[in-house]
XYZ file of C-alpha atoms in Angstrom:
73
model
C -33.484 -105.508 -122.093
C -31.630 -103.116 -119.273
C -29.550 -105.235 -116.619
C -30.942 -103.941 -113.382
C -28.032 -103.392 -111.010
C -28.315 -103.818 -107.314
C -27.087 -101.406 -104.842
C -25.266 -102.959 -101.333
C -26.163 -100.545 -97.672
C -22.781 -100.051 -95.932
C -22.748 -98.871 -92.466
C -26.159 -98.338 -89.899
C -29.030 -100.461 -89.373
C -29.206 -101.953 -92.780
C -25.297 -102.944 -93.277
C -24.455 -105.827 -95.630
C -28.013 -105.387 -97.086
C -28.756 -105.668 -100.928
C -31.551 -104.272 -102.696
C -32.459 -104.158 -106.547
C -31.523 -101.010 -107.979
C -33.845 -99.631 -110.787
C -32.557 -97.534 -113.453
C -34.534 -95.342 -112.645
C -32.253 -94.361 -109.494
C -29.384 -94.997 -110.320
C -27.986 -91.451 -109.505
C -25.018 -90.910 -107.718
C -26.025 -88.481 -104.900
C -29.428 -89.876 -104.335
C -30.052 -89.886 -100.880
C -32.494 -92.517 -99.018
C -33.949 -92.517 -95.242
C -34.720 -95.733 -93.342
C -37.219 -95.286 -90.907
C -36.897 -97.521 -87.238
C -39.737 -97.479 -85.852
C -40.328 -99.550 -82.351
C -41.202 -98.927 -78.802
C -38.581 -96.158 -78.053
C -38.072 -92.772 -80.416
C -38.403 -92.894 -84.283
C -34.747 -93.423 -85.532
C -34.134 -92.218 -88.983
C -30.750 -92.876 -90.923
C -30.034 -91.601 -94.107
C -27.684 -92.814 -97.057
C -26.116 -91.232 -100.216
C -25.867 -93.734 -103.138
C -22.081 -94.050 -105.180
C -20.229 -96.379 -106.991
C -17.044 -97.715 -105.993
C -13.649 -97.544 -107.532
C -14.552 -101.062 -109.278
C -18.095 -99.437 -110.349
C -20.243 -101.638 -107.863
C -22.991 -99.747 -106.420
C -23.299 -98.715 -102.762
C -25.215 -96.481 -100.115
C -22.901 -95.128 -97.787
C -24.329 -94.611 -94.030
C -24.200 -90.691 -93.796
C -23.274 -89.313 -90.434
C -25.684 -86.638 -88.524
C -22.143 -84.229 -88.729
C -22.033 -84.260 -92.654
C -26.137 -83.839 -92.898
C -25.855 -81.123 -90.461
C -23.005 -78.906 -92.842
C -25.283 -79.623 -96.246
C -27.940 -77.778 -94.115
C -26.261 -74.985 -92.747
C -23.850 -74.573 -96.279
């Protein structure tokens, strides 16, 4: 049986957060959007999933600046 792992959100809307992460995605570079949606403007944020240096999992809030560069490069 595979252990399924479970990946923590650091940073934005969804900080401290902890959902089950299949093996499926366990990629380092995979990028997820979280969609806000309420009475004002649609606010998306986007994060990039990595391990640590003590191998836990993690998505790291990713800033408009660094999405922005990955475009234009």
């Amino acid at each position: 049986m595979t252990k399924r792992h479970s990946a923590e959100y650091v940073g934005g809307p969804l900080d401290g957060r902890s959902e089950p992460l299949p093996v499926a995605k366990s990629v380092v570079g995979t990028i997820v959007t979280h969609v806000y949606l309420h009475g004002g403007p649609k606010i998306e944020t986007r994060y990039r999933l990595g391990r640590t240096e003590d191998g836990k999992w993690v998505y790291n809030v990713i800033s408009d600046d660094v999405l922005d560069d990955a475009v234009e490069g």
